[in-house]
Amino acid sequence: MPTPASRAVSGGAEVVLRLDGITKRFGPLLANDGISLTLRAGEVLALLGENGAGKTTLMNILFGHYVADSGTIEAFGRPLPPGSPKAALRAGIGMVHQHFTLADNLSVLDNVAVGTERLWRPWSDRAAAKRKLLALAQRFGLGVRPDAPVGDLSVGERQRVEILKALYRDARILILDEPTAVLTPQESAGLFDTLRKLTADGLAVVFISHKMNEVFAASDTVAVLRAGKLVATHATASTDQHRLAELMVGRAVKPPAPAALVPGAPVLELASVTVASGHGRPLLDTVDLTVRRHQVIGIAGVSGNGQTALAELVSGLIHPAGGHAALKGERIDRADPAGMVRRGVARIPEDRHSAGLVGAMAVWENLIAERYRDRDFSRLGVLRRGAARAYAREVISAFDVRCPGPDARTQLLSGGNMQKLILGRTLAHGPDLILASQPTRGLDVGAVSYVHGRLLEARARGAGVLLISEDLDEILALADSIAVIHHGRLTPLLPHGRVSVGQLGLLMAGHWDILPEIVDAA
Amino acid sequence: MTEILDILVSAAFWTAVLRIATPYVLGTLGELLCERAGVLNLGIEGIMTLGAMAGWMAVYQGADLWTGVVFAAGCGALLGLLHALLTVPLGLSQHVTGIGVTLLGTSLSYYVYRLVLPQASTPPTVTPFQPLDLPGALAQTPLTYLALALVVLVAYVLYRTPVGLAVRLVGENPAAAEAQGLNVTALRIGAVMAGSALMALAGAFLTLSAFNAFFFNMVNGRGWICVALVVFASWRPGKALLGALLFAVFDALQLRLQQVAGGVLPYQVFLMMPYLLSILALVLVARRASYPRALMVPYRKGER
């Protein structure tokens, strides 16, 4: 991999994009505060910042999804009309959204070509469209099958389609919103190769990221956003990770430091557990896993490889078709969710909005949702609202949930406070097993370190933690041992420190042939 | 058994099948267009009633038959515009709005009919379309041929033209459509209006081709059958034609079986038959149907 310095763009290259004083408010929140940026042909600009720093808002303004309250945008020397993706496309700006904007039921070619011909043309020239698509794919090394339905593609392939969609429309400026969030380390490296081919061709690239290592792997210039403001712009080669991290967070950050603990008795034991999927390959395929007290077990994998099924199994939402599952020695093959809660399982669900909380209900109602039938909170089928509110006030203060009070509507809380609410609901009762699915997805650095701290506290207290995460950095920071999930199968536990990021990436991509050498070495 | 075979080989039977199928073909195509753009249109029953009344009324007031047909389609498109405005820019519930449009379309039709003809006790008649002078089952009225041509046209537009692809994308993923510079609102409104015009044509066929007068309750649930046929057809025009024909076969068959076996079973059993068989066909065929992903999901720009 060439060093970023060797690819540094000369200061004389043409300025292709100029943002001047972009300001955008959402109600009381100042999402972008007078941001000015320039981008030159052949340059890769990394937009670095925490979640909620305003990176995506800025790019959505650039692409016309939002209209800025003030400020102007110039592309190739011409002012860009605000609020129109069509105008942005015409000006040569292409965007690869974090949540891909592809239609699963349509073919790759349809997804790429739609909207590129005059709408009322009485026929479509599909043969020409296919030729153009294949030529682009070959030129930039983005292999795709034009006639495959997008629904059949892997995440990496979908991203290639998104990039081709922009190139097909002759984009000269490409915006990528958190492009590596869904990729394995190897796929990310492939993406960076593609970006280099694109910039060699004179394209300018903006990519949004909150991961430091990517900034250094792929960018020429880095712009740091914090709380809606542009705090610094540097040539990537002239700065370092430490400095960028401080700029991004606004203070020094300490990584979590798990204390060394001796694992205790097993709390969760899965033996050859299989979960059928109704059709095709099983969701979980003969999975063996043991989680002990004083232990964090990390499950790494690319999304959609069985993580959801594993979480649902441990929550009692689905039952194994084969094998044995036990909690503290007791069989749980047919347990229901309420039974699992009673047995001491704390659940932090993957999607806090859809499965974790009921947004339209009050904070106190959500806090007692798992145990409203307890004597503490209901008697003879009538809720004891006073007791529930008093309990809610306790949890709110113990877990530092920032909200107006127990009667506040839950959906008005920020993501970080919602997650604290869930932690409070589940951890207040001293659980034996904590099932944490994506516990910090979408949270800012402060909230992430709070969640990590609470999980490590529970581990020190004697709980076992099953941490399912797509964020490899999170797993490496917390887990004592790591297992990789791929196509519903789980590797044996690999002790942290005995396995490299590269090896984990290969395992996540399904190259399990390297497994024997890791296990032998460990 | 031989009676059924006798029925199945007679030309008169197949003539009836094509005639019965026509409003289902048109209505199903219309619903299919709306749903492909992501809008469920339960206003279909009311739009068909309006089309039946408006087409007939125009002809009764002295317009020629084709003018009546065009007028009916225009009225349908207008009622479709109402449904589209409520469900697309305002994003109201498509179910509730659709049922409202059906109630409005039906009562409006009866009201206008009574307003113009307060005294009529026996419904007045017009001279309807006549069957073309062709042999056997081909002796159909022009509207039946129009319906068959529209199957081909709708399929061509959806699968072979840029605007058809845009409509399909809007029904699958409106955010993607917007990111490609398409106008989601305009495409959805346009598709609903075009689909509603087809539904009104189905109604006009009843008063200007199949019969020669307008009765209350004459649409009689045909619109709801079309909604089911769209699912049966997996949102494909060719299969919609097949489904409409299949349903018409059941219906024509039950009419004739009533005459043959009417003594043995009460006639209501035969009336029930096409509906029962449709449910069965739905169960068998539609389980694997892949519906438009954004069906019934209102799209609001800038929302995540």
Coordinates of C-alpha atoms in Angstrom, one line a residue, chain B residues 51-198:
Chain B
G51 CA -66.8 5.2 -14.3
A52 CA -69.9 3.1 -14.9
M53 CA -72.2 6.0 -14.1
A54 CA -70.2 8.7 -15.8
G55 CA -69.7 6.8 -19.1
W56 CA -73.4 5.8 -19.3
M57 CA -74.6 9.3 -18.3
A58 CA -72.5 10.9 -21.0
V59 CA -73.9 8.6 -23.7
Y60 CA -77.4 9.0 -22.3
Q61 CA -77.0 12.8 -22.6
G62 CA -76.2 12.4 -26.3
A63 CA -72.5 11.8 -26.5
D64 CA -71.3 9.0 -28.7
L65 CA -70.0 5.8 -27.1
W66 CA -66.3 6.5 -27.4
T67 CA -66.7 10.0 -25.9
G68 CA -68.5 8.3 -23.0
V69 CA -65.6 6.0 -22.5
V70 CA -63.1 8.8 -22.5
F71 CA -65.3 10.9 -20.2
A72 CA -65.5 7.9 -17.8
A73 CA -61.7 7.5 -17.8
G74 CA -61.2 11.2 -17.1
C75 CA -63.7 11.1 -14.1
G76 CA -61.8 8.0 -12.8
A77 CA -58.4 9.8 -13.1
L78 CA -59.9 12.8 -11.2
L79 CA -61.1 10.6 -8.3
G80 CA -57.7 8.9 -8.4
L81 CA -56.1 12.3 -8.2
L82 CA -58.0 12.9 -4.9
H83 CA -56.8 9.5 -3.6
A84 CA -53.2 10.4 -4.7
L85 CA -53.2 13.8 -3.1
L86 CA -54.3 12.5 0.2
T87 CA -51.9 9.5 0.3
V88 CA -48.8 10.8 -1.5
P89 CA -48.1 14.4 -0.5
L90 CA -50.1 14.2 2.7
G91 CA -49.0 10.7 3.4
L92 CA -52.4 9.6 4.9
S93 CA -53.2 5.9 5.6
Q94 CA -53.8 4.3 2.2
H95 CA -56.4 1.9 3.6
V96 CA -58.6 4.5 5.2
T97 CA -58.3 6.9 2.3
G98 CA -59.1 4.2 -0.2
I99 CA -62.2 3.1 1.6
G100 CA -63.2 6.8 1.9
V101 CA -62.8 7.2 -1.9
T102 CA -64.9 4.1 -2.5
L103 CA -67.7 5.4 -0.3
L104 CA -67.4 8.8 -2.0
G105 CA -67.3 7.5 -5.5
T106 CA -70.3 5.2 -5.0
S107 CA -72.5 7.7 -3.3
L108 CA -71.5 10.5 -5.6
S109 CA -72.5 8.3 -8.6
Y110 CA -75.9 7.4 -7.1
Y111 CA -76.5 11.0 -6.1
V112 CA -75.7 12.4 -9.6
Y113 CA -77.8 9.6 -11.2
R114 CA -80.8 10.5 -9.0
L115 CA -80.3 14.2 -9.5
V116 CA -80.4 13.8 -13.3
L117 CA -83.2 11.2 -13.3
P118 CA -85.3 11.7 -10.2
Q119 CA -88.3 9.9 -11.6
A120 CA -86.9 6.8 -13.3
S121 CA -88.2 3.6 -11.8
T122 CA -87.0 1.3 -14.6
P123 CA -83.4 2.3 -15.5
P124 CA -83.4 4.0 -18.9
T125 CA -81.2 2.4 -21.5
V126 CA -78.7 3.4 -24.2
T127 CA -77.5 1.6 -27.3
P128 CA -74.3 -0.1 -26.2
F129 CA -71.2 -1.2 -28.1
Q130 CA -72.0 -4.1 -30.4
P131 CA -69.9 -7.3 -30.8
L132 CA -67.6 -7.2 -33.8
D133 CA -68.6 -9.4 -36.7
L134 CA -66.1 -12.2 -36.0
P135 CA -66.6 -15.9 -35.7
G136 CA -67.1 -17.8 -32.4
A137 CA -65.6 -16.4 -29.2
L138 CA -63.9 -13.6 -31.1
A139 CA -67.3 -11.8 -31.4
Q140 CA -66.5 -9.3 -28.6
T141 CA -67.2 -5.6 -28.2
P142 CA -64.3 -3.2 -29.0
L143 CA -63.8 -2.6 -25.2
T144 CA -62.7 -6.2 -24.7
Y145 CA -60.1 -5.8 -27.4
L146 CA -59.0 -2.5 -25.9
A147 CA -58.5 -4.3 -22.5
L148 CA -56.4 -7.0 -24.2
A149 CA -54.3 -4.4 -25.9
L150 CA -53.9 -2.5 -22.7
V151 CA -52.3 -5.7 -21.0
V152 CA -49.6 -5.6 -23.7
L153 CA -49.2 -1.8 -23.4
V154 CA -49.0 -1.7 -19.6
A155 CA -46.4 -4.6 -19.6
Y156 CA -44.4 -2.8 -22.3
V157 CA -44.4 0.5 -20.4
L158 CA -43.5 -1.1 -17.1
Y159 CA -40.7 -3.2 -18.3
R160 CA -39.3 -1.5 -21.5
T161 CA -39.5 2.2 -21.0
P162 CA -37.7 4.6 -18.7
V163 CA -40.9 5.9 -17.1
G164 CA -42.0 2.3 -16.3
L165 CA -38.7 1.6 -14.6
A166 CA -39.0 4.8 -12.7
V167 CA -42.5 3.8 -11.5
R168 CA -41.3 0.4 -10.4
L169 CA -38.3 2.0 -8.5
V170 CA -40.7 4.4 -6.8
G171 CA -42.7 1.4 -5.6
E172 CA -39.6 -0.5 -4.5
N173 CA -37.5 2.2 -2.9
P174 CA -38.6 5.9 -3.1
A175 CA -35.4 7.1 -1.4
A176 CA -33.3 5.5 -4.2
A177 CA -35.6 7.1 -6.8
E178 CA -35.0 10.5 -5.2
A179 CA -31.2 9.9 -5.0
Q180 CA -31.4 9.3 -8.8
G181 CA -33.0 12.7 -9.3
L182 CA -36.6 11.4 -9.9
N183 CA -39.6 13.2 -8.6
V184 CA -41.3 10.6 -6.3
T185 CA -44.4 12.6 -5.7
A186 CA -45.1 13.3 -9.3
L187 CA -44.5 9.7 -10.4
R188 CA -46.8 8.3 -7.7
I189 CA -49.6 10.7 -8.5
G190 CA -49.2 10.0 -12.2
A191 CA -49.4 6.3 -11.7
V192 CA -52.4 6.4 -9.4
M193 CA -54.2 8.7 -11.9
A194 CA -53.5 6.4 -14.8
G195 CA -54.5 3.3 -12.8
S196 CA -57.7 5.0 -11.7
A197 CA -58.5 5.8 -15.3
L198 CA -58.2 2.1 -16.1

